[in-house]
Short mmCIF file of C-alpha atoms and ligand atoms in Angstrom, two decimals:
data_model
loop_
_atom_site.label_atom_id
_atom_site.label_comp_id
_atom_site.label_asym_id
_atom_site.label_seq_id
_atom_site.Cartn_x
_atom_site.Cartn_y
_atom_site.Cartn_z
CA UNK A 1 0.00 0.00 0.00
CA UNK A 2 0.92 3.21 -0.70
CA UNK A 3 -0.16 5.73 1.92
CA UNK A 4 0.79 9.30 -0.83
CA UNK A 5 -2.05 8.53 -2.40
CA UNK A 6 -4.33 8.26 0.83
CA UNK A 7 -2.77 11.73 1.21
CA UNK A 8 -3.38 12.86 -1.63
CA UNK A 9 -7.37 11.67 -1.74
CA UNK A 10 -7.90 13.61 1.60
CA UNK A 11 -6.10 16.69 0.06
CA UNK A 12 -8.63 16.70 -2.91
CA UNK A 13 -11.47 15.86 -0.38
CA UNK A 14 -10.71 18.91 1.58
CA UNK A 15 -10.55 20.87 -1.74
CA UNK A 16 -13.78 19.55 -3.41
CA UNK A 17 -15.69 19.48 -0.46
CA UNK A 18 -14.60 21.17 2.56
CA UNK A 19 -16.19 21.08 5.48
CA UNK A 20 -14.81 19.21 8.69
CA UNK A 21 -12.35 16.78 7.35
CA UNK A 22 -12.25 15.32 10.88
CA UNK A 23 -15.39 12.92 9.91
CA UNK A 24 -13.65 11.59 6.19
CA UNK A 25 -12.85 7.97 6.86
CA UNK A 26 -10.19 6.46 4.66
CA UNK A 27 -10.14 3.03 2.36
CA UNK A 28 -8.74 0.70 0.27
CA UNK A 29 -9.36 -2.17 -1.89
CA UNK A 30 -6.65 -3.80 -4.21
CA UNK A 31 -6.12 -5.04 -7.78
CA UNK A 32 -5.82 -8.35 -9.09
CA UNK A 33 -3.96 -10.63 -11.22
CA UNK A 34 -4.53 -13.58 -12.13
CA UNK A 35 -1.87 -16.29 -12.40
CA UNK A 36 -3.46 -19.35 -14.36
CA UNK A 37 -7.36 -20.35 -15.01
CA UNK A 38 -8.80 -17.57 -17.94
CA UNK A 39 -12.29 -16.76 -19.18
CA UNK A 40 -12.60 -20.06 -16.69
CA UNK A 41 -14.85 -18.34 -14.06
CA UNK A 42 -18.10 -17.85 -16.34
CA UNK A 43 -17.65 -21.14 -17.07
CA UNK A 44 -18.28 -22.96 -13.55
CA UNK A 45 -14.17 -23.75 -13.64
CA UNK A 46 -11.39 -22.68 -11.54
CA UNK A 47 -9.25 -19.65 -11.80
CA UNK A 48 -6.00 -18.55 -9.88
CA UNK A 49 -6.22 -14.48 -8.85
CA UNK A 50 -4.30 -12.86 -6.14
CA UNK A 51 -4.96 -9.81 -4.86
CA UNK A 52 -2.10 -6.52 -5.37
CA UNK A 53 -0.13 -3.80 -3.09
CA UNK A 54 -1.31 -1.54 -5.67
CA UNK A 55 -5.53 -0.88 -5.84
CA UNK A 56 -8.00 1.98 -5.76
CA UNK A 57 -7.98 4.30 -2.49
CA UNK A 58 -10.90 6.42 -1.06
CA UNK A 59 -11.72 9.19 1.49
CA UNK A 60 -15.71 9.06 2.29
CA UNK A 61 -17.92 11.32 4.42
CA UNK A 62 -21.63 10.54 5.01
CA UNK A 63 -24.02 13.71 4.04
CA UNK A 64 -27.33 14.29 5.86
CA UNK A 65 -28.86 14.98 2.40
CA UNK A 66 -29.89 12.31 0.03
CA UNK A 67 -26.79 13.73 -2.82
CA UNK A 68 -23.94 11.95 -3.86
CA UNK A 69 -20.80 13.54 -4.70
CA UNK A 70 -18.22 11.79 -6.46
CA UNK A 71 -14.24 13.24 -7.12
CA UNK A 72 -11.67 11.16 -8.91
CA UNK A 73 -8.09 12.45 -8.69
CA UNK A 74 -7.37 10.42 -11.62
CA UNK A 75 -9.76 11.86 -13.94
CA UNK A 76 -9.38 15.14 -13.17
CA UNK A 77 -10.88 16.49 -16.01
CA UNK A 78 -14.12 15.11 -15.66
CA UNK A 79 -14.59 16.72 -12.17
CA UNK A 80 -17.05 16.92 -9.57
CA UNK A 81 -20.01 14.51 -10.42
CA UNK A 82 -23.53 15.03 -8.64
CA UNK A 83 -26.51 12.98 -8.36
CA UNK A 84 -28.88 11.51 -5.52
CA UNK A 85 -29.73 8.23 -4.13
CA UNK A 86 -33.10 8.98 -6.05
CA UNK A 87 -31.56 8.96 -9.59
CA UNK A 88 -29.82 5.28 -10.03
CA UNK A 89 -30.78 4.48 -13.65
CA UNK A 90 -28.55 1.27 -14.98
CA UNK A 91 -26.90 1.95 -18.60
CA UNK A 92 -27.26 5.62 -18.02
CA UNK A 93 -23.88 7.50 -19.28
CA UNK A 94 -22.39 7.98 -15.66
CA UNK A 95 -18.83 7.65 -16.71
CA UNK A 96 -16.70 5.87 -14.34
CA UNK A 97 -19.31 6.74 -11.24
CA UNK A 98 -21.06 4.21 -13.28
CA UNK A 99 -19.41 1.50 -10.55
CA UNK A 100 -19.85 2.74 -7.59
CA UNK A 101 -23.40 3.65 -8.76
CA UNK A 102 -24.11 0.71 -9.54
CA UNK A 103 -22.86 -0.93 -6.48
CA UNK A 104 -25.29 1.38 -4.28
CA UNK A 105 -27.89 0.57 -6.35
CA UNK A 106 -27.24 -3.66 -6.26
CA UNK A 107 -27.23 -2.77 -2.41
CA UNK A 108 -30.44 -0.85 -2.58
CA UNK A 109 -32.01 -4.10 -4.84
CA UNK A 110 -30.60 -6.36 -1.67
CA UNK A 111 -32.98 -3.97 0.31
CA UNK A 112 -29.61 -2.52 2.09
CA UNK A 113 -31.36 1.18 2.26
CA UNK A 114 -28.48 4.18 2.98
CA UNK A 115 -30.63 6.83 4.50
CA UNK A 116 -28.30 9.34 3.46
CA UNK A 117 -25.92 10.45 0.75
CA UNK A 118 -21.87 10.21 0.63
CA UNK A 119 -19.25 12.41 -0.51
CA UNK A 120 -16.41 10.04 -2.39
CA UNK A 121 -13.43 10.78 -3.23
CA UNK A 122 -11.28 8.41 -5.08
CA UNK A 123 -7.72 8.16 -6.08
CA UNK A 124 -5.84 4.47 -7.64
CA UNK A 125 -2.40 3.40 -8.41
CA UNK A 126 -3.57 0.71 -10.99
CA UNK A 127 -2.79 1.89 -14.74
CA UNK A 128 -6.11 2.23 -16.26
CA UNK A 129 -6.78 0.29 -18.56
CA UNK A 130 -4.30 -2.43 -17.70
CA UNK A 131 -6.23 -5.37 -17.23
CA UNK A 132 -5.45 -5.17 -13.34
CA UNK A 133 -8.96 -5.05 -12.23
CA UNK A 134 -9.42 -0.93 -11.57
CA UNK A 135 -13.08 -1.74 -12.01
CA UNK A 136 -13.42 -4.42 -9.82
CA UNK A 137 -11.28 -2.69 -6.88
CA UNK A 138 -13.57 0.37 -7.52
CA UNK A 139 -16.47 -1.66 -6.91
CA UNK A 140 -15.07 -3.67 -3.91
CA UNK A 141 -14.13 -0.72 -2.61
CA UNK A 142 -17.58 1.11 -2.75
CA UNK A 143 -19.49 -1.82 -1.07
CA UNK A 144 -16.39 -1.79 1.45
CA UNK A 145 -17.58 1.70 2.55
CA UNK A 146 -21.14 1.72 2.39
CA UNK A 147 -20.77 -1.57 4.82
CA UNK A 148 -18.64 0.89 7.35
CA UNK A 149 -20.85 3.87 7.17
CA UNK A 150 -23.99 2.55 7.14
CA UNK A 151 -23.32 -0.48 9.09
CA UNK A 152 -25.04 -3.01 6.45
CA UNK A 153 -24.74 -6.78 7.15
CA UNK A 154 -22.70 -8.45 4.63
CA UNK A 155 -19.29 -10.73 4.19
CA UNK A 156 -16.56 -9.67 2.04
CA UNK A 157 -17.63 -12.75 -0.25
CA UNK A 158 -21.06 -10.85 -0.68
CA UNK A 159 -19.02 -7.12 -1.74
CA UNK A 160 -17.81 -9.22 -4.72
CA UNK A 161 -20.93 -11.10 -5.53
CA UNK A 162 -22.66 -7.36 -4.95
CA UNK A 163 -19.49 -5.95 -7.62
CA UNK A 164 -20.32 -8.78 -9.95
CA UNK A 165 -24.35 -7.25 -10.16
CA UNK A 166 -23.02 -4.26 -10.46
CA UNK A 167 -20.67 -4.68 -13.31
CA UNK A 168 -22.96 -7.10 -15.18
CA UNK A 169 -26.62 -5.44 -14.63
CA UNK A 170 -25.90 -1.65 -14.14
CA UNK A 171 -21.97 -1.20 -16.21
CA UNK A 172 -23.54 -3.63 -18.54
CA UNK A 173 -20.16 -5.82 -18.74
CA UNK A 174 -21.32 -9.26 -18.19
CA UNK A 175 -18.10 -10.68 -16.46
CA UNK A 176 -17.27 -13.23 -14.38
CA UNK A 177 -17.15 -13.14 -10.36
CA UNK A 178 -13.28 -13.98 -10.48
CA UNK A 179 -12.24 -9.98 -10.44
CA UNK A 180 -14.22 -8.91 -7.63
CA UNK A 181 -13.71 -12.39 -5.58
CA UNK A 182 -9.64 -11.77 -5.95
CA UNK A 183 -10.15 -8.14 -4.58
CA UNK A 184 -12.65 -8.56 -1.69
CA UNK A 185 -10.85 -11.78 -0.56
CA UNK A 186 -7.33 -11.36 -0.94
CA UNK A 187 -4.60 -12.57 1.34
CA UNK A 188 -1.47 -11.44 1.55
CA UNK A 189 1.48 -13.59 -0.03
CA UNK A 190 -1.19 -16.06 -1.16
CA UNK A 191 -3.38 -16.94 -4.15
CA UNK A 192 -7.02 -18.10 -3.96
CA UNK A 193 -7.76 -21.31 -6.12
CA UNK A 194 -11.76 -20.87 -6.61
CA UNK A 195 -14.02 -23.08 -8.15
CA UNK A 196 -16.27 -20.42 -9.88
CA UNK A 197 -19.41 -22.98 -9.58
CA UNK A 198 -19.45 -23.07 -5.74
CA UNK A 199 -17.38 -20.03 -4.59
CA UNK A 200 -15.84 -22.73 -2.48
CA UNK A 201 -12.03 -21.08 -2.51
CA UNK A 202 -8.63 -22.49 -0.74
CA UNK A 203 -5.85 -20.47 0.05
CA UNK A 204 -2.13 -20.95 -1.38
CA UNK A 205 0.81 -19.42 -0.22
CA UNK A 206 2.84 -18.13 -3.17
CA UNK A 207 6.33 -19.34 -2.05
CA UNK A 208 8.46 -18.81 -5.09
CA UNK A 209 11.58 -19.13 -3.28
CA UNK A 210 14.85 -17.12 -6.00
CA UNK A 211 11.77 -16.29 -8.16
CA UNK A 212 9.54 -13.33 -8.60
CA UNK A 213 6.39 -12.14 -10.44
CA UNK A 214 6.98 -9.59 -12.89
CA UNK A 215 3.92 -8.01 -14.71
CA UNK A 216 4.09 -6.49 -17.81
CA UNK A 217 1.73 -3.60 -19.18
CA UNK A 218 1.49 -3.99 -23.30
CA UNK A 219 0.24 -0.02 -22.69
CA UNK A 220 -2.76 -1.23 -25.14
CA UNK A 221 -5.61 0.22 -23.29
CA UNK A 222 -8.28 -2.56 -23.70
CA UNK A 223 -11.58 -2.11 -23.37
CA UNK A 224 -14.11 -5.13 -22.05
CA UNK A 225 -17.57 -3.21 -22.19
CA UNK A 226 -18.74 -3.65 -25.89
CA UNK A 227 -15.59 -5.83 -26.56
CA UNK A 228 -15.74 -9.53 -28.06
CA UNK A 229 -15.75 -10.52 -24.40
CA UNK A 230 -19.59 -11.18 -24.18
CA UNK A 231 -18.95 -12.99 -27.26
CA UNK A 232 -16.56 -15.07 -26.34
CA UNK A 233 -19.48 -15.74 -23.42
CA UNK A 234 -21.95 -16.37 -25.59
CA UNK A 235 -19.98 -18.56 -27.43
CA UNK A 236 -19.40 -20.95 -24.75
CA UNK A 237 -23.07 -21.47 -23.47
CA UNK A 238 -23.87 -22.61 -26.68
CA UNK A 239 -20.66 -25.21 -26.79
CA UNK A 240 -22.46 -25.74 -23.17
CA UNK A 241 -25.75 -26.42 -24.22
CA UNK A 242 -24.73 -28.91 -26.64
CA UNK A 243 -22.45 -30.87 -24.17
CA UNK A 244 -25.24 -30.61 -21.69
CA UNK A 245 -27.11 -32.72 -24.09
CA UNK A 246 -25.02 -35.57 -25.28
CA UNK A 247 -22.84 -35.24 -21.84
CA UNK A 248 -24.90 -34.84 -18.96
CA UNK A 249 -22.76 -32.04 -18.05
CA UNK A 250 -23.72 -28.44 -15.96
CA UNK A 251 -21.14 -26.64 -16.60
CA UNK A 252 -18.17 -26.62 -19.09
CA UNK A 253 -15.69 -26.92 -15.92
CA UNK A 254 -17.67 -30.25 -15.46
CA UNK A 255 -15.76 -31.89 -18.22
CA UNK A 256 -11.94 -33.67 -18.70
CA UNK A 257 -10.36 -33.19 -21.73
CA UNK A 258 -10.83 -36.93 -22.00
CA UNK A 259 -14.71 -36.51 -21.87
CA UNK A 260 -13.96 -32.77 -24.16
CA UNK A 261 -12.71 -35.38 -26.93
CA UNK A 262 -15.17 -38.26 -26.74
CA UNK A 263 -18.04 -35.38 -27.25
CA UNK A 264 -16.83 -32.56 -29.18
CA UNK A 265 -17.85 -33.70 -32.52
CA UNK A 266 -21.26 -32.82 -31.27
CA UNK A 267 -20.26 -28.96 -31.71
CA UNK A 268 -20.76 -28.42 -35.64
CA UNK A 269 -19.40 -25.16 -35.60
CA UNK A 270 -15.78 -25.20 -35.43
CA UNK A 271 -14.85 -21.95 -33.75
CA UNK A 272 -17.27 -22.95 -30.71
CA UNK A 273 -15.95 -26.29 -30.20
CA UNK A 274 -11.86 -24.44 -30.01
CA UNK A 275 -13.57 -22.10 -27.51
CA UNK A 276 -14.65 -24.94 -25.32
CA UNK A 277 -11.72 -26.53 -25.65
CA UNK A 278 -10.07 -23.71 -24.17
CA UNK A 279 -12.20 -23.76 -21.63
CA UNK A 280 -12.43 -26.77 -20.32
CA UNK A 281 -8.70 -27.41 -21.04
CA UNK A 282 -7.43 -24.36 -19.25
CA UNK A 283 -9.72 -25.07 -16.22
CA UNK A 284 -8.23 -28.65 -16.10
CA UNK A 285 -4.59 -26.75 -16.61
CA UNK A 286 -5.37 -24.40 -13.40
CA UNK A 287 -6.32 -27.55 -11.42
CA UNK A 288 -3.01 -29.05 -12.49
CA UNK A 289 -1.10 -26.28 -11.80
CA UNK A 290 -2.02 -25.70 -8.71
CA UNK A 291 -1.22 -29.15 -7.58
CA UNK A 292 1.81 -28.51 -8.76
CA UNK A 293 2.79 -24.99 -6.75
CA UNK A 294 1.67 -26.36 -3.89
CA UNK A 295 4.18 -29.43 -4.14
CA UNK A 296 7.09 -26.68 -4.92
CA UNK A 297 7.21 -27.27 -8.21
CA UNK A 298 7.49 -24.11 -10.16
CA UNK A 299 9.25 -25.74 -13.45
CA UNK A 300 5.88 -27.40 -13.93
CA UNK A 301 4.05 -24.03 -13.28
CA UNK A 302 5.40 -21.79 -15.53
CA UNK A 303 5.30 -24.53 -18.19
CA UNK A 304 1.18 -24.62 -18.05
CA UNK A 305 1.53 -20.97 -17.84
CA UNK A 306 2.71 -21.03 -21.33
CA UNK A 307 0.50 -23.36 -22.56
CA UNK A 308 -2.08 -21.20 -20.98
CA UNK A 309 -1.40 -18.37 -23.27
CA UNK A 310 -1.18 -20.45 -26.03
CA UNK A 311 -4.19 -21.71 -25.85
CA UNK A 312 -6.03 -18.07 -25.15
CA UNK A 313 -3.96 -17.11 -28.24
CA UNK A 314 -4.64 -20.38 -30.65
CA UNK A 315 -8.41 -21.76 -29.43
CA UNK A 316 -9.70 -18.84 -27.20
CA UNK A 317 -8.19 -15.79 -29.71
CA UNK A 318 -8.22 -13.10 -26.70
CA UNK A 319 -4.22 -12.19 -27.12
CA UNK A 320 -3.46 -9.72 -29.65
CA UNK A 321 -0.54 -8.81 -31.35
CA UNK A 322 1.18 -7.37 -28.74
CA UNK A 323 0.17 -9.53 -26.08
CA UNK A 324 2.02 -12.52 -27.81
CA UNK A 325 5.09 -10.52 -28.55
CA UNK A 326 5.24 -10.05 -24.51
CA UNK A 327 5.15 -13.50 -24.19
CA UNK A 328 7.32 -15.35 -27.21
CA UNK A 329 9.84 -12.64 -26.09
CA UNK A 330 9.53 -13.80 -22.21
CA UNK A 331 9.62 -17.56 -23.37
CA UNK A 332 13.47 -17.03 -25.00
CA UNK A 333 15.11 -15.25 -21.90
CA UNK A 334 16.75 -17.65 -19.49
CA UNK A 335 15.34 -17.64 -15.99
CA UNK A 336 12.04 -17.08 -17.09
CA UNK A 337 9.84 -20.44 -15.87
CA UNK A 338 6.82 -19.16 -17.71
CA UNK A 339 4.71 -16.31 -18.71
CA UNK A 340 1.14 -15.66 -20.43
CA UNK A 341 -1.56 -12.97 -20.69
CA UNK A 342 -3.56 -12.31 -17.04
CA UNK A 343 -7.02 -10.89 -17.32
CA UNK A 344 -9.69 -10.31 -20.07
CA UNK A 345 -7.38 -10.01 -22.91
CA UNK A 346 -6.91 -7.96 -26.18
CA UNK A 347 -4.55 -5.63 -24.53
CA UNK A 348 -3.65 -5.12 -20.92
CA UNK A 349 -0.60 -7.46 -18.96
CA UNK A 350 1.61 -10.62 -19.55
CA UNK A 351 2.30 -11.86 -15.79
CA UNK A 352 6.10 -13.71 -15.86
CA UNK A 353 7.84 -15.93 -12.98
CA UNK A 354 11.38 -14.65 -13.50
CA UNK A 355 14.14 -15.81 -11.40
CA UNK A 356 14.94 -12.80 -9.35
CA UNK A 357 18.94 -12.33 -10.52
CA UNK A 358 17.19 -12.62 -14.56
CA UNK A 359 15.14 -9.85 -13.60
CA UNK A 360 17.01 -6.81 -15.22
CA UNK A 361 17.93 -8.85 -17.94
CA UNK A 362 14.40 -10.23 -18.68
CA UNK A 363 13.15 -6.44 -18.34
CA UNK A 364 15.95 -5.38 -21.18
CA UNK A 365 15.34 -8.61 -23.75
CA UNK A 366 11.50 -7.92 -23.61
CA UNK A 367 11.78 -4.40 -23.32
CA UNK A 368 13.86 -4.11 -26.16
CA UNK A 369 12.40 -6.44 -28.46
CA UNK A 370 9.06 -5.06 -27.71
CA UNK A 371 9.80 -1.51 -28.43
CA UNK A 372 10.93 -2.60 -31.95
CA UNK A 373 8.35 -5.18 -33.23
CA UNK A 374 5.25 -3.08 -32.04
CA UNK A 375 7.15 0.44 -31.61
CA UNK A 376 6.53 1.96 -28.18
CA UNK A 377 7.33 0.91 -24.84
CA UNK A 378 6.21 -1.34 -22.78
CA UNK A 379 6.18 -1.53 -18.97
CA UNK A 380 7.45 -3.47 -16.20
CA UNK A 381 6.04 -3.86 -12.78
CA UNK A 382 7.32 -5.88 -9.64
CA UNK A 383 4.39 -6.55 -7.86
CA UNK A 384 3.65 -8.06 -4.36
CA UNK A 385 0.56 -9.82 -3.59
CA UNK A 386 -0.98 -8.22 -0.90
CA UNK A 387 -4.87 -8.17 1.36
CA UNK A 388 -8.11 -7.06 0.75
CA UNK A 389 -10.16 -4.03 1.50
CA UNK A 390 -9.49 -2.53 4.92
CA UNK A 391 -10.04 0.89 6.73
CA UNK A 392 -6.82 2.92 6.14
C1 GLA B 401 -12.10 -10.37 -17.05
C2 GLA B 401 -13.41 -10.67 -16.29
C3 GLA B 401 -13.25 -11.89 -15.41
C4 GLA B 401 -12.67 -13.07 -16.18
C5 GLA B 401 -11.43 -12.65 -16.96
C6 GLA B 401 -10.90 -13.74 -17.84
O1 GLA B 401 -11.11 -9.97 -16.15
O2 GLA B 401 -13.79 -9.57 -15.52
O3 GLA B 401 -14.49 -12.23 -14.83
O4 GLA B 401 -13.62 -13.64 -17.02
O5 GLA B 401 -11.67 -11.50 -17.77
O6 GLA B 401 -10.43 -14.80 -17.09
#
């Protein structure tokens, strides 16, 4: 965590809104990435997230009016937004007070009623943009305070089931629960392995001994809303519905590959039967790989890393250009054990286990061949894995 930018939320909160800065609590919620298991969750399998040091930060005063005021330090430009507690209308153009919006408003649908409105101000250290789950934090970090001020009854697990509404029904991105489960849930030093059809989740401590993660921002902005993402969805229910039928299966995370290859000739269409293979290949992948952290064995890790992004790139077609240059370039420099895309895809990060004393040459290979095959830079972060939301 990175207390400046506490600082510099309560600074802006005293500027935008004045008043007796004695009553402004302080929060936080954190990022996410996402180490093996992709476009797995809306598909009843098992993903891999861990929560990050770096995440969205807020400074929040109750009102004794029924207004909401919303600041974000990071978008500047689009200043001071105003509304009420009487004026939540999903889809609307909000901007990005579309997410904590729409978080009130999945509270206010739970029949969690705030009897007043909130000042907000809001200020993040994750690159927008980046695939590192600024939405998600935003909303975790919203239900987060509306729990503190107005004392509502809910677990952590229900902020991120309350994010997922949110993001889905009133942000109209129809994601899976992954993003917001890896933010309100996070532990740090350890991953979560969650089975997406149960929300039954272990801990696992991240122990990578002489080896680090190193994520890597392609500086593509990608954008989910709109995106081939609900395609890719849509796509797999009806792969889903077919296997239902000659498979007896619920969910595509129900299946082996074993069982994938006795039945996939019942998908005619060839591009849905490579997107359920991805998924129900990848989500047998995260099981293995898990296995195989937990039993210290990294080499095998990294090595279904790879074939993780391979597969996203080959069957699932989420990487993009620059995306696979990240990771081909990772894949040649010694000391890397593996690397792939994290997150929704089409732009955003690569996430790399890099043995720590390949770091600086890893970050000069990639960096350099990166700069000349797609022509700007990209950028390297060392990240820790940190907790979830807390009172700062
Ligand atoms: C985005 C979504 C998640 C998940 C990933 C892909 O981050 O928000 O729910 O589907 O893509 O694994």
């Amino acid at each position: 965590m990175d207390l400046s930018y506490k600082e510099a939320a309560l600074k802006a909160f005293a500027d935008k809104f004045g008043g007796d800065t004695n009553d402004v609590k302080c929060y936080f919620a954190p990022g996410r990435v996402n180490l093996i298991g992709e476009h797995t969750d809306y598909n009843g399998g098992h993903v891999f997230p861990c929560a990050l040091t770096i995440g969205t930060y807020a400074a929040a005063r109750k009102r004794s009016d029924r207004k909401l005021r919303f600041y974000s330090v990071n978008l500047d430009r689009s200043g001071v937004i105003e509304t009420s507690l009487d004026d939540f209308k999903p889809l609307n153009e909000d901007g990005w007070t579309s997410y904590p919006k729409g978080v009130m408003w999945a509270f206010e649908k739970r029949g969690f009623r705030m009897d007043s409105g909130l000042d907000i101000v809001i200020n993040g250290n994750i690159p927008n943009g980046s695939g590192l789950s600024s939405s998600a934090s935003l909303e975790v970090l919203t239900g987060f305070i509306i729990r503190d001020i107005y004392g509502f009854d809910v677990k952590n697990v229900d902020l991120a089931i309350i994010g997922q509404d949110a993001e889905n029904n009133y942000c109209g991105m129809n994601c899976g629960i992954m993003d917001q489960f890896a933010s309100a849930m996070g532990k740090k030093d350890n991953a979560m392995f969650l089975d997406c059809a149960t929300l039954n989740f272990e801990y696992a401590p991240v122990v990578l001994n002489d080896m680090e993660l190193v994520v890597t921002n392609t500086n593509k902005k990608h954008k989910l809303v709109g995106s081939a993402y609900n395609d890719r969805r849509n796509e797999c229910e009806k792969a889903r519905e077919i296997l239902a039928e000659v498979a007896g299966i619920k969910t595509l995370g129900d299946l082996s590959n074993e069982d994938f290859e006795k039945y996939k000739d019942a998908i005619k269409d060839p591009v849905v039967q490579k997107r359920a293979k991805h998924a129900v290949y990848e989500n047998n992948r995260a099981v293995t790989a898990v296995d195989a952290l937990k039993k210290g064995d990294i080499e095998a890790f990294g090595k279904l890393m790879n074939a993780s992004h391979v597969s996203l790139r080959d069957d699932f077609e989420v990487t993009c250009e620059e995306l696979d240059v990240l990771a081909e370039e990772a894949w040649k420099v010694p000391g890397v054990l593996g690397s792939r895309m994290t997150g929704g895809g089409f732009g955003g990060c690569t996430v790399s286990i890099v043995k720590k004393d390949s770091v600086e040459d890893f970050k000069k290979k990639v960096g350099e061949a990166y700069k000349k095959r797609v022509g700007y830079d990209c950028t390297f972060y060392e990240v820790s894995i940190g907790d979830g939301p807390s009172v700062i």
